[in-house]
Amino acid sequence: MANPEKAAAVAELKEQFSASNAAVLTEYRGLSVAQLKQLRRALGEEAEYAVVKNTLAGIAAQEVGIDAFEGKLNGPSAIAFVAGDPVAVAKSLRDFAKENPELILKGGYMDGAALDEDGIKKLADLESREVLLAKVAGAAQASLSKAAALFQAPLSKTVRTAEALRAKVEETGEAA
């Protein structure tokens, strides 16, 4: 790899792999430039979608320690480098692939683990991080409310008992 342009491209890919917490490898054969623009817009700021040269992407992935793309870098390839929520990116890619069957999800990696096409689709089926955090917060709040009611029950029972006793004393006191 004596060519300085190729060395710079590999260095840039290594930087993108290192900066991202996940990456999804796709084949975009048959997609128009307008469709690729639409896909990039669908991914938003969560990911950067880059067309890559297979050999250079393979070298960069190996140098960073990612072996998830071995044997999958063939044909016209592009990688979605995920900087944000991997679930949101997986959903965007899955939905785009449903509308445009030319886009093929080949595989990827997340947090150092390899993902196949099914793994990416399972990731897309998960709820977003915000929804999961909201559910956990709701469950915690419900538990706290139950605990507060449980701790308050003996006190309110004591007050009701004392009030009933006072009423009975008044009743018997008036009758006498």
PDB file of C-alpha atoms in Angstrom:
ATOM      1  CA  MET A   1       0.000   0.000   0.000  1.00  0.00           C
ATOM      2  CA  ALA A   2       2.581   2.501  -1.153  1.00  0.00           C
ATOM      3  CA  ASN A   3      -0.024   4.943  -2.447  1.00  0.00           C
ATOM      4  CA  PRO A   4      -0.414   7.816   0.061  1.00  0.00           C
ATOM      5  CA  GLU A   5      -4.068   8.330  -0.962  1.00  0.00           C
ATOM      6  CA  LYS A   6      -4.881   4.748  -0.017  1.00  0.00           C
ATOM      7  CA  ALA A   7      -2.982   5.067   3.251  1.00  0.00           C
ATOM      8  CA  ALA A   8      -4.973   8.208   4.057  1.00  0.00           C
ATOM      9  CA  ALA A   9      -8.248   6.441   3.183  1.00  0.00           C
ATOM     10  CA  VAL A  10      -7.372   3.524   5.474  1.00  0.00           C
ATOM     11  CA  ALA A  11      -6.454   5.954   8.275  1.00  0.00           C
ATOM     12  CA  GLU A  12      -9.791   7.753   7.843  1.00  0.00           C
ATOM     13  CA  LEU A  13     -11.721   4.463   7.917  1.00  0.00           C
ATOM     14  CA  LYS A  14      -9.811   3.377  11.034  1.00  0.00           C
ATOM     15  CA  GLU A  15     -10.765   6.656  12.687  1.00  0.00           C
ATOM     16  CA  GLN A  16     -14.424   6.158  11.755  1.00  0.00           C
ATOM     17  CA  PHE A  17     -14.412   2.586  13.091  1.00  0.00           C
ATOM     18  CA  SER A  18     -12.798   3.764  16.334  1.00  0.00           C
ATOM     19  CA  ALA A  19     -15.181   6.697  16.780  1.00  0.00           C
ATOM     20  CA  SER A  20     -18.335   4.634  16.224  1.00  0.00           C
ATOM     21  CA  ASN A  21     -19.988   2.273  18.684  1.00  0.00           C
ATOM     22  CA  ALA A  22     -21.482   0.185  15.863  1.00  0.00           C
ATOM     23  CA  ALA A  23     -21.264  -0.210  12.100  1.00  0.00           C
ATOM     24  CA  VAL A  24     -23.537  -1.840   9.526  1.00  0.00           C
ATOM     25  CA  LEU A  25     -22.243  -3.130   6.201  1.00  0.00           C
ATOM     26  CA  THR A  26     -24.620  -2.849   3.253  1.00  0.00           C
ATOM     27  CA  GLU A  27     -24.635  -3.510  -0.462  1.00  0.00           C
ATOM     28  CA  TYR A  28     -26.209  -0.671  -2.395  1.00  0.00           C
ATOM     29  CA  ARG A  29     -26.146  -2.109  -5.943  1.00  0.00           C
ATOM     30  CA  GLY A  30     -29.092  -0.759  -7.930  1.00  0.00           C
ATOM     31  CA  LEU A  31     -29.776   2.286  -5.769  1.00  0.00           C
ATOM     32  CA  SER A  32     -29.780   5.673  -7.440  1.00  0.00           C
ATOM     33  CA  VAL A  33     -27.929   8.694  -6.108  1.00  0.00           C
ATOM     34  CA  ALA A  34     -31.273  10.179  -5.044  1.00  0.00           C
ATOM     35  CA  GLN A  35     -32.105   7.019  -3.082  1.00  0.00           C
ATOM     36  CA  LEU A  36     -28.698   7.120  -1.361  1.00  0.00           C
ATOM     37  CA  LYS A  37     -29.368  10.758  -0.401  1.00  0.00           C
ATOM     38  CA  GLN A  38     -32.748   9.703   0.974  1.00  0.00           C
ATOM     39  CA  LEU A  39     -31.070   6.941   2.999  1.00  0.00           C
ATOM     40  CA  ARG A  40     -28.505   9.378   4.409  1.00  0.00           C
ATOM     41  CA  ARG A  41     -31.337  11.726   5.424  1.00  0.00           C
ATOM     42  CA  ALA A  42     -33.214   8.822   7.049  1.00  0.00           C
ATOM     43  CA  LEU A  43     -30.144   7.986   9.134  1.00  0.00           C
ATOM     44  CA  GLY A  44     -29.896  11.600  10.268  1.00  0.00           C
ATOM     45  CA  GLU A  45     -27.164  12.533  12.667  1.00  0.00           C
ATOM     46  CA  GLU A  46     -27.174   9.091  14.266  1.00  0.00           C
ATOM     47  CA  ALA A  47     -24.841   7.660  11.611  1.00  0.00           C
ATOM     48  CA  GLU A  48     -22.577   8.495   8.718  1.00  0.00           C
ATOM     49  CA  TYR A  49     -23.220   6.403   5.601  1.00  0.00           C
ATOM     50  CA  ALA A  50     -20.078   6.056   3.501  1.00  0.00           C
ATOM     51  CA  VAL A  51     -19.378   4.171   0.297  1.00  0.00           C
ATOM     52  CA  VAL A  52     -16.124   2.281   0.824  1.00  0.00           C
ATOM     53  CA  LYS A  53     -13.556   0.389  -1.185  1.00  0.00           C
ATOM     54  CA  ASN A  54     -13.721  -3.218  -0.051  1.00  0.00           C
ATOM     55  CA  THR A  55      -9.977  -3.822   0.225  1.00  0.00           C
ATOM     56  CA  LEU A  56      -9.314  -0.616   2.147  1.00  0.00           C
ATOM     57  CA  ALA A  57     -12.298  -1.183   4.469  1.00  0.00           C
ATOM     58  CA  GLY A  58     -11.069  -4.720   5.149  1.00  0.00           C
ATOM     59  CA  ILE A  59      -7.568  -3.498   6.007  1.00  0.00           C
ATOM     60  CA  ALA A  60      -8.920  -0.736   8.280  1.00  0.00           C
ATOM     61  CA  ALA A  61     -11.296  -3.132  10.053  1.00  0.00           C
ATOM     62  CA  GLN A  62      -8.507  -5.654  10.674  1.00  0.00           C
ATOM     63  CA  GLU A  63      -6.144  -2.982  11.985  1.00  0.00           C
ATOM     64  CA  VAL A  64      -8.807  -1.810  14.449  1.00  0.00           C
ATOM     65  CA  GLY A  65      -9.534  -5.400  15.498  1.00  0.00           C
ATOM     66  CA  ILE A  66     -12.933  -5.878  13.865  1.00  0.00           C
ATOM     67  CA  ASP A  67     -13.362  -9.247  12.173  1.00  0.00           C
ATOM     68  CA  ALA A  68     -17.126  -9.002  11.584  1.00  0.00           C
ATOM     69  CA  PHE A  69     -16.683  -8.048   7.921  1.00  0.00           C
ATOM     70  CA  GLU A  70     -14.412 -10.909   6.860  1.00  0.00           C
ATOM     71  CA  GLY A  71     -15.756 -12.513   3.707  1.00  0.00           C
ATOM     72  CA  LYS A  72     -18.557  -9.959   3.387  1.00  0.00           C
ATOM     73  CA  LEU A  73     -16.682  -7.168   1.639  1.00  0.00           C
ATOM     74  CA  ASN A  74     -17.615  -7.903  -1.957  1.00  0.00           C
ATOM     75  CA  GLY A  75     -19.700  -6.002  -4.462  1.00  0.00           C
ATOM     76  CA  PRO A  76     -20.513  -2.325  -4.052  1.00  0.00           C
ATOM     77  CA  SER A  77     -20.270  -1.792  -0.298  1.00  0.00           C
ATOM     78  CA  ALA A  78     -21.180   1.027   2.037  1.00  0.00           C
ATOM     79  CA  ILE A  79     -20.906   1.216   5.810  1.00  0.00           C
ATOM     80  CA  ALA A  80     -23.164   3.073   8.219  1.00  0.00           C
ATOM     81  CA  PHE A  81     -20.856   4.226  11.017  1.00  0.00           C
ATOM     82  CA  VAL A  82     -23.120   4.641  14.051  1.00  0.00           C
ATOM     83  CA  ALA A  83     -22.256   7.441  16.447  1.00  0.00           C
ATOM     84  CA  GLY A  84     -25.676   7.658  18.098  1.00  0.00           C
ATOM     85  CA  ASP A  85     -28.338   5.101  18.948  1.00  0.00           C
ATOM     86  CA  PRO A  86     -27.659   1.789  17.135  1.00  0.00           C
ATOM     87  CA  VAL A  87     -31.325   0.789  17.469  1.00  0.00           C
ATOM     88  CA  ALA A  88     -32.508   3.905  15.609  1.00  0.00           C
ATOM     89  CA  VAL A  89     -29.983   3.325  12.814  1.00  0.00           C
ATOM     90  CA  ALA A  90     -30.934  -0.354  12.521  1.00  0.00           C
ATOM     91  CA  LYS A  91     -34.614   0.655  12.272  1.00  0.00           C
ATOM     92  CA  SER A  92     -33.856   3.246   9.601  1.00  0.00           C
ATOM     93  CA  LEU A  93     -31.833   0.771   7.550  1.00  0.00           C
ATOM     94  CA  ARG A  94     -34.446  -1.986   7.940  1.00  0.00           C
ATOM     95  CA  ASP A  95     -37.294   0.328   6.934  1.00  0.00           C
ATOM     96  CA  PHE A  96     -35.357   1.684   3.963  1.00  0.00           C
ATOM     97  CA  ALA A  97     -34.490  -1.858   2.854  1.00  0.00           C
ATOM     98  CA  LYS A  98     -38.202  -2.797   2.977  1.00  0.00           C
ATOM     99  CA  GLU A  99     -39.040   0.080   0.638  1.00  0.00           C
ATOM    100  CA  ASN A 100     -35.927  -0.446  -1.516  1.00  0.00           C
ATOM    101  CA  PRO A 101     -35.077  -4.143  -1.784  1.00  0.00           C
ATOM    102  CA  GLU A 102     -31.875  -3.245  -3.666  1.00  0.00           C
ATOM    103  CA  LEU A 103     -30.320  -2.331  -0.305  1.00  0.00           C
ATOM    104  CA  ILE A 104     -28.927  -5.491   1.259  1.00  0.00           C
ATOM    105  CA  LEU A 105     -27.906  -5.634   4.909  1.00  0.00           C
ATOM    106  CA  LYS A 106     -24.806  -7.824   4.977  1.00  0.00           C
ATOM    107  CA  GLY A 107     -23.786  -7.618   8.612  1.00  0.00           C
ATOM    108  CA  GLY A 108     -22.147  -5.425  11.149  1.00  0.00           C
ATOM    109  CA  TYR A 109     -20.769  -5.133  14.626  1.00  0.00           C
ATOM    110  CA  MET A 110     -21.838  -3.471  17.832  1.00  0.00           C
ATOM    111  CA  ASP A 111     -19.701  -3.067  20.933  1.00  0.00           C
ATOM    112  CA  GLY A 112     -17.139  -5.469  19.518  1.00  0.00           C
ATOM    113  CA  ALA A 113     -19.636  -8.266  18.716  1.00  0.00           C
ATOM    114  CA  ALA A 114     -20.367  -9.353  15.158  1.00  0.00           C
ATOM    115  CA  LEU A 115     -23.942  -9.060  13.857  1.00  0.00           C
ATOM    116  CA  ASP A 116     -25.440 -10.898  10.922  1.00  0.00           C
ATOM    117  CA  GLU A 117     -28.485  -9.703   8.971  1.00  0.00           C
ATOM    118  CA  ASP A 118     -30.859 -11.322  11.479  1.00  0.00           C
ATOM    119  CA  GLY A 119     -28.991  -9.687  14.361  1.00  0.00           C
ATOM    120  CA  ILE A 120     -29.447  -6.279  12.752  1.00  0.00           C
ATOM    121  CA  LYS A 121     -33.175  -6.940  12.283  1.00  0.00           C
ATOM    122  CA  LYS A 122     -33.495  -8.057  15.925  1.00  0.00           C
ATOM    123  CA  LEU A 123     -31.699  -4.880  16.970  1.00  0.00           C
ATOM    124  CA  ALA A 124     -34.169  -2.883  14.878  1.00  0.00           C
ATOM    125  CA  ASP A 125     -37.084  -4.551  16.681  1.00  0.00           C
ATOM    126  CA  LEU A 126     -35.894  -3.240  20.055  1.00  0.00           C
ATOM    127  CA  GLU A 127     -37.395  -0.089  21.458  1.00  0.00           C
ATOM    128  CA  SER A 128     -35.238   3.005  21.541  1.00  0.00           C
ATOM    129  CA  ARG A 129     -33.059   3.820  24.518  1.00  0.00           C
ATOM    130  CA  GLU A 130     -35.347   6.667  25.574  1.00  0.00           C
ATOM    131  CA  VAL A 131     -38.441   4.419  25.593  1.00  0.00           C
ATOM    132  CA  LEU A 132     -36.662   1.742  27.615  1.00  0.00           C
ATOM    133  CA  LEU A 133     -35.424   4.332  30.135  1.00  0.00           C
ATOM    134  CA  ALA A 134     -38.949   5.748  30.420  1.00  0.00           C
ATOM    135  CA  LYS A 135     -40.327   2.266  31.120  1.00  0.00           C
ATOM    136  CA  VAL A 136     -37.711   1.668  33.816  1.00  0.00           C
ATOM    137  CA  ALA A 137     -38.473   5.061  35.379  1.00  0.00           C
ATOM    138  CA  GLY A 138     -42.211   4.317  35.311  1.00  0.00           C
ATOM    139  CA  ALA A 139     -41.708   0.947  36.947  1.00  0.00           C
ATOM    140  CA  ALA A 140     -39.492   2.485  39.629  1.00  0.00           C
ATOM    141  CA  GLN A 141     -42.029   5.240  40.287  1.00  0.00           C
ATOM    142  CA  ALA A 142     -44.848   2.691  40.596  1.00  0.00           C
ATOM    143  CA  SER A 143     -42.787   0.687  43.084  1.00  0.00           C
ATOM    144  CA  LEU A 144     -42.060   3.806  45.120  1.00  0.00           C
ATOM    145  CA  SER A 145     -45.741   4.762  45.140  1.00  0.00           C
ATOM    146  CA  LYS A 146     -46.688   1.299  46.380  1.00  0.00           C
ATOM    147  CA  ALA A 147     -44.026   1.493  49.087  1.00  0.00           C
ATOM    148  CA  ALA A 148     -45.244   4.924  50.209  1.00  0.00           C
ATOM    149  CA  ALA A 149     -48.821   3.657  50.419  1.00  0.00           C
ATOM    150  CA  LEU A 150     -47.648   0.609  52.351  1.00  0.00           C
ATOM    151  CA  PHE A 151     -45.755   2.731  54.883  1.00  0.00           C
ATOM    152  CA  GLN A 152     -48.677   5.111  55.204  1.00  0.00           C
ATOM    153  CA  ALA A 153     -51.278   2.363  55.768  1.00  0.00           C
ATOM    154  CA  PRO A 154     -50.500   1.666  59.484  1.00  0.00           C
ATOM    155  CA  LEU A 155     -50.609   5.386  60.273  1.00  0.00           C
ATOM    156  CA  SER A 156     -53.947   5.930  58.553  1.00  0.00           C
ATOM    157  CA  LYS A 157     -55.337   2.762  60.165  1.00  0.00           C
ATOM    158  CA  THR A 158     -54.265   4.077  63.587  1.00  0.00           C
ATOM    159  CA  VAL A 159     -55.940   7.420  62.888  1.00  0.00           C
ATOM    160  CA  ARG A 160     -59.161   5.701  61.758  1.00  0.00           C
ATOM    161  CA  THR A 161     -59.137   3.467  64.860  1.00  0.00           C
ATOM    162  CA  ALA A 162     -58.582   6.450  67.166  1.00  0.00           C
ATOM    163  CA  GLU A 163     -61.361   8.378  65.446  1.00  0.00           C
ATOM    164  CA  ALA A 164     -63.743   5.413  65.794  1.00  0.00           C
ATOM    165  CA  LEU A 165     -62.822   5.090  69.483  1.00  0.00           C
ATOM    166  CA  ARG A 166     -63.361   8.821  70.064  1.00  0.00           C
ATOM    167  CA  ALA A 167     -66.735   8.634  68.315  1.00  0.00           C
ATOM    168  CA  LYS A 168     -67.746   5.673  70.458  1.00  0.00           C
ATOM    169  CA  VAL A 169     -66.640   7.426  73.646  1.00  0.00           C
ATOM    170  CA  GLU A 170     -68.660  10.500  72.683  1.00  0.00           C
ATOM    171  CA  GLU A 171     -71.642   8.316  71.876  1.00  0.00           C
ATOM    172  CA  THR A 172     -71.487   6.460  75.163  1.00  0.00           C
ATOM    173  CA  GLY A 173     -70.694   9.655  77.018  1.00  0.00           C
ATOM    174  CA  GLU A 174     -73.813  11.351  75.660  1.00  0.00           C
ATOM    175  CA  ALA A 175     -75.996   8.380  76.507  1.00  0.00           C
ATOM    176  CA  ALA A 176     -74.896   8.391  80.137  1.00  0.00           C
TER     177      ALA A 176
END
